[in-house]
Amino acid sequence: MDLGLTDRTAVVLASTGGLGLAVAEALLEEGAWVAISGRDGERLEATLSKLTESYGGRVHGAQLDLTDADALTAHLEDVRAGRGGIDVLVTNAGGPPPAGALEVTEGGLDAAWELTLKTAVRAVQTVLPWMRAAAWGRIVGMTSLTVRHPSPSLAYSNIVRAGLTSYFKTLADEVARDGVLVNTVCTGMFATERLDELFEARAAKSGRTFEEERDATVATIPIGRAGDPAEFGAFVAFLASEKASFINGAALPIDGGAGRFLL
């Protein structure tokens, strides 16, 4: 299937590893030009070198702290200046630390709000005028299954990702007739460093081993395993494509059936 992404310009935030990198790779496989970014300069260079070896000059990298508003805006403006526009924006950021509801602090809430919600809103508001002027755009927000099924150990994520999903839903109504489609992906459990960190945090609290926490959680997934990041990347690439032209304002789970909700 040709997704119609050849020569499209895509920006994937926080994409030097994990699911962000998987999305970047999927878009590159479809012929898009992709800008990746990350805070760690060495990791960025290693990732950029690997992707350039496979995809040549269709990948650009920038060292970027998403919480630096000026730097984020400058990154997006640089991509636009070099490419003439931005067709696809995939928002992503490192997840807030694990915490129960009684462990939430004002400082922790401010940090989670800044990292997970405000960075996405800033990026969207920067690129939207360009997409609307071009009468074509795709915005995909990477959120979490917690927006449908709050996790008892991820209070910060429950709060800010639900808010971000509401923002994207509201936005989708306002810009669809301008040719810009907006959706979010409710991410389940994928085999990433982030998932391992969560299992380690749970093990530290429960007294069980990392392996026991991992196995107990994976056992709740009907498919019987954690997801492969490549599966996630392919899903997001489809949402960013010409073929997803009638999908808008949706919060779509990709979780192997782990969610117990009907809708």
PDB file of C-alpha atoms in Angstrom:
ATOM      1  CA  MET A   1       0.000   0.000   0.000  1.00  0.00           C
ATOM      2  CA  ASP A   2       1.324   3.417  -0.974  1.00  0.00           C
ATOM      3  CA  LEU A   3       0.618   5.753   1.944  1.00  0.00           C
ATOM      4  CA  GLY A   4       1.337   8.875  -0.098  1.00  0.00           C
ATOM      5  CA  LEU A   5       4.135  10.039   2.188  1.00  0.00           C
ATOM      6  CA  THR A   6       6.934  10.253  -0.374  1.00  0.00           C
ATOM      7  CA  ASP A   7       8.678  13.642  -0.055  1.00  0.00           C
ATOM      8  CA  ARG A   8       6.357  14.746   2.744  1.00  0.00           C
ATOM      9  CA  THR A   9       8.112  16.621   5.546  1.00  0.00           C
ATOM     10  CA  ALA A  10       7.616  15.134   9.009  1.00  0.00           C
ATOM     11  CA  VAL A  11       8.758  16.222  12.449  1.00  0.00           C
ATOM     12  CA  VAL A  12       8.821  13.595  15.200  1.00  0.00           C
ATOM     13  CA  LEU A  13       9.638  15.003  18.622  1.00  0.00           C
ATOM     14  CA  ALA A  14      11.702  13.088  21.202  1.00  0.00           C
ATOM     15  CA  SER A  15      12.726  10.532  18.614  1.00  0.00           C
ATOM     16  CA  THR A  16      16.246   9.262  19.292  1.00  0.00           C
ATOM     17  CA  GLY A  17      14.930   6.089  20.907  1.00  0.00           C
ATOM     18  CA  GLY A  18      11.868   4.108  21.866  1.00  0.00           C
ATOM     19  CA  LEU A  19       8.545   4.705  20.186  1.00  0.00           C
ATOM     20  CA  GLY A  20       9.554   8.099  18.790  1.00  0.00           C
ATOM     21  CA  LEU A  21      12.404   6.493  16.872  1.00  0.00           C
ATOM     22  CA  ALA A  22      10.109   3.711  15.670  1.00  0.00           C
ATOM     23  CA  VAL A  23       7.753   6.338  14.226  1.00  0.00           C
ATOM     24  CA  ALA A  24      10.621   8.163  12.519  1.00  0.00           C
ATOM     25  CA  GLU A  25      11.839   4.921  10.951  1.00  0.00           C
ATOM     26  CA  ALA A  26       8.356   4.012   9.702  1.00  0.00           C
ATOM     27  CA  LEU A  27       7.950   7.424   8.063  1.00  0.00           C
ATOM     28  CA  LEU A  28      11.372   7.149   6.469  1.00  0.00           C
ATOM     29  CA  GLU A  29      10.456   3.716   5.122  1.00  0.00           C
ATOM     30  CA  GLU A  30       7.469   5.363   3.419  1.00  0.00           C
ATOM     31  CA  GLY A  31       9.696   7.906   1.677  1.00  0.00           C
ATOM     32  CA  ALA A  32       9.161  10.908   3.947  1.00  0.00           C
ATOM     33  CA  TRP A  33      11.834  13.419   4.946  1.00  0.00           C
ATOM     34  CA  VAL A  34      12.026  13.279   8.744  1.00  0.00           C
ATOM     35  CA  ALA A  35      13.399  15.577  11.443  1.00  0.00           C
ATOM     36  CA  ILE A  36      14.305  13.803  14.681  1.00  0.00           C
ATOM     37  CA  SER A  37      15.342  15.357  17.981  1.00  0.00           C
ATOM     38  CA  GLY A  38      16.523  14.526  21.479  1.00  0.00           C
ATOM     39  CA  ARG A  39      18.233  16.034  24.516  1.00  0.00           C
ATOM     40  CA  ASP A  40      21.255  13.722  24.610  1.00  0.00           C
ATOM     41  CA  GLY A  41      23.779  14.875  22.002  1.00  0.00           C
ATOM     42  CA  GLU A  42      25.706  11.587  21.843  1.00  0.00           C
ATOM     43  CA  ARG A  43      22.551   9.537  21.471  1.00  0.00           C
ATOM     44  CA  LEU A  44      21.302  11.913  18.805  1.00  0.00           C
ATOM     45  CA  GLU A  45      24.502  11.594  16.793  1.00  0.00           C
ATOM     46  CA  ALA A  46      24.470   7.804  17.030  1.00  0.00           C
ATOM     47  CA  THR A  47      20.830   7.627  15.950  1.00  0.00           C
ATOM     48  CA  LEU A  48      21.325  10.128  13.152  1.00  0.00           C
ATOM     49  CA  SER A  49      24.345   8.202  11.854  1.00  0.00           C
ATOM     50  CA  LYS A  50      22.401   4.947  11.807  1.00  0.00           C
ATOM     51  CA  LEU A  51      19.382   6.456  10.052  1.00  0.00           C
ATOM     52  CA  THR A  52      21.516   8.344   7.524  1.00  0.00           C
ATOM     53  CA  GLU A  53      23.279   5.124   6.610  1.00  0.00           C
ATOM     54  CA  SER A  54      19.909   3.565   5.777  1.00  0.00           C
ATOM     55  CA  TYR A  55      17.993   6.534   4.395  1.00  0.00           C
ATOM     56  CA  GLY A  56      20.596   9.007   3.165  1.00  0.00           C
ATOM     57  CA  GLY A  57      19.819  12.697   3.280  1.00  0.00           C
ATOM     58  CA  ARG A  58      16.149  12.273   4.161  1.00  0.00           C
ATOM     59  CA  VAL A  59      16.812  12.581   7.879  1.00  0.00           C
ATOM     60  CA  HIS A  60      17.767  15.647   9.922  1.00  0.00           C
ATOM     61  CA  GLY A  61      18.689  15.756  13.604  1.00  0.00           C
ATOM     62  CA  ALA A  62      18.586  18.464  16.269  1.00  0.00           C
ATOM     63  CA  GLN A  63      19.678  18.403  19.894  1.00  0.00           C
ATOM     64  CA  LEU A  64      16.649  19.763  21.682  1.00  0.00           C
ATOM     65  CA  ASP A  65      15.196  20.110  25.163  1.00  0.00           C
ATOM     66  CA  LEU A  66      11.473  20.252  24.478  1.00  0.00           C
ATOM     67  CA  THR A  67      10.809  22.315  27.582  1.00  0.00           C
ATOM     68  CA  ASP A  68      12.913  25.150  26.142  1.00  0.00           C
ATOM     69  CA  ALA A  69      10.125  26.998  24.331  1.00  0.00           C
ATOM     70  CA  ASP A  70      12.430  29.157  22.207  1.00  0.00           C
ATOM     71  CA  ALA A  71      14.536  26.174  21.135  1.00  0.00           C
ATOM     72  CA  LEU A  72      11.468  24.134  20.200  1.00  0.00           C
ATOM     73  CA  THR A  73      10.046  26.951  18.099  1.00  0.00           C
ATOM     74  CA  ALA A  74      13.432  27.537  16.439  1.00  0.00           C
ATOM     75  CA  HIS A  75      13.705  23.842  15.555  1.00  0.00           C
ATOM     76  CA  LEU A  76      10.328  23.854  13.840  1.00  0.00           C
ATOM     77  CA  GLU A  77      11.055  27.106  12.040  1.00  0.00           C
ATOM     78  CA  ASP A  78      14.396  25.728  10.827  1.00  0.00           C
ATOM     79  CA  VAL A  79      12.677  22.684   9.363  1.00  0.00           C
ATOM     80  CA  ARG A  80      10.105  24.853   7.666  1.00  0.00           C
ATOM     81  CA  ALA A  81      12.764  27.184   6.248  1.00  0.00           C
ATOM     82  CA  GLY A  82      14.760  24.294   4.857  1.00  0.00           C
ATOM     83  CA  ARG A  83      11.845  22.306   3.487  1.00  0.00           C
ATOM     84  CA  GLY A  84       9.254  24.954   2.666  1.00  0.00           C
ATOM     85  CA  GLY A  85       6.733  23.629   5.158  1.00  0.00           C
ATOM     86  CA  ILE A  86       5.855  20.852   7.598  1.00  0.00           C
ATOM     87  CA  ASP A  87       3.271  18.260   6.579  1.00  0.00           C
ATOM     88  CA  VAL A  88       3.320  15.923   9.563  1.00  0.00           C
ATOM     89  CA  LEU A  89       3.868  16.615  13.262  1.00  0.00           C
ATOM     90  CA  VAL A  90       4.098  13.777  15.762  1.00  0.00           C
ATOM     91  CA  THR A  91       4.207  15.041  19.337  1.00  0.00           C
ATOM     92  CA  ASN A  92       6.068  13.008  21.930  1.00  0.00           C
ATOM     93  CA  ALA A  93       7.950  13.567  25.167  1.00  0.00           C
ATOM     94  CA  GLY A  94       9.475  11.527  27.936  1.00  0.00           C
ATOM     95  CA  GLY A  95       6.885  10.290  30.393  1.00  0.00           C
ATOM     96  CA  PRO A  96       6.417  11.796  33.864  1.00  0.00           C
ATOM     97  CA  PRO A  97       7.806   9.784  36.796  1.00  0.00           C
ATOM     98  CA  PRO A  98       5.629   7.118  38.425  1.00  0.00           C
ATOM     99  CA  ALA A  99       3.542   8.312  41.385  1.00  0.00           C
ATOM    100  CA  GLY A 100       0.328   7.504  43.174  1.00  0.00           C
ATOM    101  CA  ALA A 101      -2.315  10.182  43.602  1.00  0.00           C
ATOM    102  CA  LEU A 102      -1.256  10.828  47.202  1.00  0.00           C
ATOM    103  CA  GLU A 103       2.338  11.310  46.067  1.00  0.00           C
ATOM    104  CA  VAL A 104       1.576  14.137  43.630  1.00  0.00           C
ATOM    105  CA  THR A 105       3.351  17.385  44.498  1.00  0.00           C
ATOM    106  CA  GLU A 106       2.888  20.872  43.113  1.00  0.00           C
ATOM    107  CA  GLY A 107       6.415  20.876  41.717  1.00  0.00           C
ATOM    108  CA  GLY A 108       5.989  17.462  40.169  1.00  0.00           C
ATOM    109  CA  LEU A 109       2.702  18.484  38.617  1.00  0.00           C
ATOM    110  CA  ASP A 110       4.263  21.630  37.152  1.00  0.00           C
ATOM    111  CA  ALA A 111       7.091  19.576  35.634  1.00  0.00           C
ATOM    112  CA  ALA A 112       4.714  17.004  34.141  1.00  0.00           C
ATOM    113  CA  TRP A 113       2.473  19.747  32.764  1.00  0.00           C
ATOM    114  CA  GLU A 114       5.437  21.472  31.130  1.00  0.00           C
ATOM    115  CA  LEU A 115       7.009  18.339  29.648  1.00  0.00           C
ATOM    116  CA  THR A 116       4.025  16.371  28.474  1.00  0.00           C
ATOM    117  CA  LEU A 117       1.271  18.879  27.715  1.00  0.00           C
ATOM    118  CA  LYS A 118       2.730  22.328  27.092  1.00  0.00           C
ATOM    119  CA  THR A 119       5.475  21.131  24.741  1.00  0.00           C
ATOM    120  CA  ALA A 120       2.886  19.465  22.503  1.00  0.00           C
ATOM    121  CA  VAL A 121       0.616  22.510  22.501  1.00  0.00           C
ATOM    122  CA  ARG A 122       3.535  24.802  21.639  1.00  0.00           C
ATOM    123  CA  ALA A 123       4.615  22.606  18.760  1.00  0.00           C
ATOM    124  CA  VAL A 124       1.086  22.375  17.391  1.00  0.00           C
ATOM    125  CA  GLN A 125       0.487  26.111  17.586  1.00  0.00           C
ATOM    126  CA  THR A 126       3.761  26.739  15.764  1.00  0.00           C
ATOM    127  CA  VAL A 127       3.085  24.463  12.796  1.00  0.00           C
ATOM    128  CA  LEU A 128      -0.664  24.932  12.430  1.00  0.00           C
ATOM    129  CA  PRO A 129      -0.551  28.197  10.441  1.00  0.00           C
ATOM    130  CA  TRP A 130       1.773  26.556   7.894  1.00  0.00           C
ATOM    131  CA  MET A 131      -0.413  23.470   7.563  1.00  0.00           C
ATOM    132  CA  ARG A 132      -3.583  25.526   7.197  1.00  0.00           C
ATOM    133  CA  ALA A 133      -1.974  27.691   4.541  1.00  0.00           C
ATOM    134  CA  ALA A 134      -1.014  24.540   2.631  1.00  0.00           C
ATOM    135  CA  ALA A 135      -4.528  23.080   3.157  1.00  0.00           C
ATOM    136  CA  TRP A 136      -2.946  19.771   4.220  1.00  0.00           C
ATOM    137  CA  GLY A 137      -1.528  18.447   7.459  1.00  0.00           C
ATOM    138  CA  ARG A 138      -1.461  15.556   9.882  1.00  0.00           C
ATOM    139  CA  ILE A 139      -0.968  15.957  13.626  1.00  0.00           C
ATOM    140  CA  VAL A 140      -0.617  12.828  15.728  1.00  0.00           C
ATOM    141  CA  GLY A 141      -0.287  13.063  19.499  1.00  0.00           C
ATOM    142  CA  MET A 142       1.373  10.187  21.321  1.00  0.00           C
ATOM    143  CA  THR A 143      -0.499   9.771  24.595  1.00  0.00           C
ATOM    144  CA  SER A 144      -1.217   6.651  26.648  1.00  0.00           C
ATOM    145  CA  LEU A 145      -3.741   4.008  27.500  1.00  0.00           C
ATOM    146  CA  THR A 146      -4.010   5.833  30.832  1.00  0.00           C
ATOM    147  CA  VAL A 147      -6.345   8.399  29.253  1.00  0.00           C
ATOM    148  CA  ARG A 148      -8.942   5.627  28.997  1.00  0.00           C
ATOM    149  CA  HIS A 149      -7.871   3.471  31.911  1.00  0.00           C
ATOM    150  CA  PRO A 150      -5.958   5.474  34.560  1.00  0.00           C
ATOM    151  CA  SER A 151      -3.068   3.607  36.115  1.00  0.00           C
ATOM    152  CA  PRO A 152      -2.842   3.639  39.939  1.00  0.00           C
ATOM    153  CA  SER A 153       0.916   4.198  39.738  1.00  0.00           C
ATOM    154  CA  LEU A 154       0.980   6.881  37.029  1.00  0.00           C
ATOM    155  CA  ALA A 155      -0.963   9.785  38.497  1.00  0.00           C
ATOM    156  CA  TYR A 156       1.024  12.492  36.694  1.00  0.00           C
ATOM    157  CA  SER A 157       0.544  10.750  33.364  1.00  0.00           C
ATOM    158  CA  ASN A 158      -3.157  10.214  34.065  1.00  0.00           C
ATOM    159  CA  ILE A 159      -3.638  13.934  34.659  1.00  0.00           C
ATOM    160  CA  VAL A 160      -1.655  15.544  31.876  1.00  0.00           C
ATOM    161  CA  ARG A 161      -2.229  13.031  29.099  1.00  0.00           C
ATOM    162  CA  ALA A 162      -5.991  13.222  29.621  1.00  0.00           C
ATOM    163  CA  GLY A 163      -5.733  16.991  29.309  1.00  0.00           C
ATOM    164  CA  LEU A 164      -3.629  16.694  26.164  1.00  0.00           C
ATOM    165  CA  THR A 165      -6.121  14.294  24.594  1.00  0.00           C
ATOM    166  CA  SER A 166      -8.929  16.771  25.276  1.00  0.00           C
ATOM    167  CA  TYR A 167      -6.918  19.540  23.630  1.00  0.00           C
ATOM    168  CA  PHE A 168      -6.343  17.455  20.499  1.00  0.00           C
ATOM    169  CA  LYS A 169     -10.024  16.509  20.334  1.00  0.00           C
ATOM    170  CA  THR A 170     -11.063  20.154  20.584  1.00  0.00           C
ATOM    171  CA  LEU A 171      -8.494  21.148  17.961  1.00  0.00           C
ATOM    172  CA  ALA A 172      -9.639  18.436  15.545  1.00  0.00           C
ATOM    173  CA  ASP A 173     -13.077  20.060  15.298  1.00  0.00           C
ATOM    174  CA  GLU A 174     -11.586  23.455  14.506  1.00  0.00           C
ATOM    175  CA  VAL A 175      -9.078  22.659  11.749  1.00  0.00           C
ATOM    176  CA  ALA A 176     -10.411  19.654   9.823  1.00  0.00           C
ATOM    177  CA  ARG A 177     -12.042  21.808   7.146  1.00  0.00           C
ATOM    178  CA  ASP A 178      -8.665  23.452   6.596  1.00  0.00           C
ATOM    179  CA  GLY A 179      -7.272  20.076   5.540  1.00  0.00           C
ATOM    180  CA  VAL A 180      -5.529  19.362   8.853  1.00  0.00           C
ATOM    181  CA  LEU A 181      -6.448  16.100  10.588  1.00  0.00           C
ATOM    182  CA  VAL A 182      -5.691  15.601  14.267  1.00  0.00           C
ATOM    183  CA  ASN A 183      -5.646  12.314  16.186  1.00  0.00           C
ATOM    184  CA  THR A 184      -4.078  10.793  19.270  1.00  0.00           C
ATOM    185  CA  VAL A 185      -2.691   7.328  19.908  1.00  0.00           C
ATOM    186  CA  CYS A 186      -3.393   5.703  23.271  1.00  0.00           C
ATOM    187  CA  THR A 187      -0.213   3.725  23.730  1.00  0.00           C
ATOM    188  CA  GLY A 188      -0.220   0.405  25.531  1.00  0.00           C
ATOM    189  CA  MET A 189       2.768  -1.629  26.634  1.00  0.00           C
ATOM    190  CA  PHE A 190       5.667  -1.765  24.187  1.00  0.00           C
ATOM    191  CA  ALA A 191       9.118  -3.229  24.671  1.00  0.00           C
ATOM    192  CA  THR A 192      11.016   0.002  25.358  1.00  0.00           C
ATOM    193  CA  GLU A 193      13.384   1.409  27.964  1.00  0.00           C
ATOM    194  CA  ARG A 194      10.473   3.407  29.391  1.00  0.00           C
ATOM    195  CA  LEU A 195       8.485   0.242  30.081  1.00  0.00           C
ATOM    196  CA  ASP A 196      11.476  -1.345  31.813  1.00  0.00           C
ATOM    197  CA  GLU A 197      11.803   1.761  34.003  1.00  0.00           C
ATOM    198  CA  LEU A 198       8.166   1.443  35.056  1.00  0.00           C
ATOM    199  CA  PHE A 199       8.609  -2.231  35.950  1.00  0.00           C
ATOM    200  CA  GLU A 200      11.694  -1.363  37.998  1.00  0.00           C
ATOM    201  CA  ALA A 201       9.771   1.344  39.865  1.00  0.00           C
ATOM    202  CA  ARG A 202       6.921  -1.048  40.596  1.00  0.00           C
ATOM    203  CA  ALA A 203       9.338  -3.716  41.791  1.00  0.00           C
ATOM    204  CA  ALA A 204      10.972  -1.258  44.182  1.00  0.00           C
ATOM    205  CA  LYS A 205       7.585  -0.591  45.772  1.00  0.00           C
ATOM    206  CA  SER A 206       6.123  -4.080  45.748  1.00  0.00           C
ATOM    207  CA  GLY A 207       9.180  -6.047  46.829  1.00  0.00           C
ATOM    208  CA  ARG A 208       8.789  -8.328  43.834  1.00  0.00           C
ATOM    209  CA  THR A 209      11.484  -8.744  41.226  1.00  0.00           C
ATOM    210  CA  PHE A 210      11.609  -6.882  37.940  1.00  0.00           C
ATOM    211  CA  GLU A 211      10.826 -10.133  36.113  1.00  0.00           C
ATOM    212  CA  GLU A 212       7.816 -10.842  38.333  1.00  0.00           C
ATOM    213  CA  GLU A 213       6.394  -7.370  37.718  1.00  0.00           C
ATOM    214  CA  ARG A 214       7.002  -7.650  33.988  1.00  0.00           C
ATOM    215  CA  ASP A 215       5.491 -11.115  33.664  1.00  0.00           C
ATOM    216  CA  ALA A 216       2.416 -10.234  35.721  1.00  0.00           C
ATOM    217  CA  THR A 217       1.725  -7.175  33.610  1.00  0.00           C
ATOM    218  CA  VAL A 218       2.322  -8.825  30.257  1.00  0.00           C
ATOM    219  CA  ALA A 219      -0.039 -11.616  31.333  1.00  0.00           C
ATOM    220  CA  THR A 220      -2.902  -9.074  31.282  1.00  0.00           C
ATOM    221  CA  ILE A 221      -2.431  -8.479  27.524  1.00  0.00           C
ATOM    222  CA  PRO A 222      -4.685 -10.841  25.536  1.00  0.00           C
ATOM    223  CA  ILE A 223      -2.079 -11.135  22.770  1.00  0.00           C
ATOM    224  CA  GLY A 224       0.347 -12.402  25.438  1.00  0.00           C
ATOM    225  CA  ARG A 225       3.290 -10.095  24.826  1.00  0.00           C
ATOM    226  CA  ALA A 226       4.403  -6.494  24.857  1.00  0.00           C
ATOM    227  CA  GLY A 227       4.234  -4.689  21.541  1.00  0.00           C
ATOM    228  CA  ASP A 228       7.102  -4.321  19.107  1.00  0.00           C
ATOM    229  CA  PRO A 229       7.922  -0.614  18.596  1.00  0.00           C
ATOM    230  CA  ALA A 230       7.875  -1.234  14.818  1.00  0.00           C
ATOM    231  CA  GLU A 231       4.177  -2.119  15.121  1.00  0.00           C
ATOM    232  CA  PHE A 232       3.560   1.236  16.764  1.00  0.00           C
ATOM    233  CA  GLY A 233       5.547   3.093  14.128  1.00  0.00           C
ATOM    234  CA  ALA A 234       3.532   1.531  11.312  1.00  0.00           C
ATOM    235  CA  PHE A 235       0.270   2.554  12.984  1.00  0.00           C
ATOM    236  CA  VAL A 236       1.330   6.180  13.378  1.00  0.00           C
ATOM    237  CA  ALA A 237       2.656   6.287   9.810  1.00  0.00           C
ATOM    238  CA  PHE A 238      -0.781   5.239   8.577  1.00  0.00           C
ATOM    239  CA  LEU A 239      -2.466   7.997  10.602  1.00  0.00           C
ATOM    240  CA  ALA A 240      -0.017  10.488   9.091  1.00  0.00           C
ATOM    241  CA  SER A 241      -0.799   9.375   5.568  1.00  0.00           C
ATOM    242  CA  GLU A 242      -3.103  10.148   2.673  1.00  0.00           C
ATOM    243  CA  LYS A 243      -4.915   6.875   3.357  1.00  0.00           C
ATOM    244  CA  ALA A 244      -6.144   8.120   6.763  1.00  0.00           C
ATOM    245  CA  SER A 245      -8.142  10.909   5.139  1.00  0.00           C
ATOM    246  CA  PHE A 246     -11.378  10.185   7.048  1.00  0.00           C
ATOM    247  CA  ILE A 247      -9.908   9.682  10.515  1.00  0.00           C
ATOM    248  CA  ASN A 248     -10.106  12.810  12.657  1.00  0.00           C
ATOM    249  CA  GLY A 249     -10.529  13.606  16.336  1.00  0.00           C
ATOM    250  CA  ALA A 250      -9.984   9.993  17.364  1.00  0.00           C
ATOM    251  CA  ALA A 251      -8.135   8.653  20.397  1.00  0.00           C
ATOM    252  CA  LEU A 252      -7.063   5.267  19.108  1.00  0.00           C
ATOM    253  CA  PRO A 253      -5.734   2.499  21.377  1.00  0.00           C
ATOM    254  CA  ILE A 254      -2.862   0.284  20.291  1.00  0.00           C
ATOM    255  CA  ASP A 255      -2.478  -2.068  23.214  1.00  0.00           C
ATOM    256  CA  GLY A 256      -2.846  -5.702  22.170  1.00  0.00           C
ATOM    257  CA  GLY A 257      -6.340  -5.737  23.680  1.00  0.00           C
ATOM    258  CA  ALA A 258      -5.176  -4.744  27.183  1.00  0.00           C
ATOM    259  CA  GLY A 259      -7.855  -2.057  27.548  1.00  0.00           C
ATOM    260  CA  ARG A 260     -11.125  -3.314  29.016  1.00  0.00           C
ATOM    261  CA  PHE A 261     -13.273  -0.461  27.712  1.00  0.00           C
ATOM    262  CA  LEU A 262     -15.925  -0.825  25.008  1.00  0.00           C
ATOM    263  CA  LEU A 263     -15.269   2.493  23.217  1.00  0.00           C
TER     264      LEU A 263
END
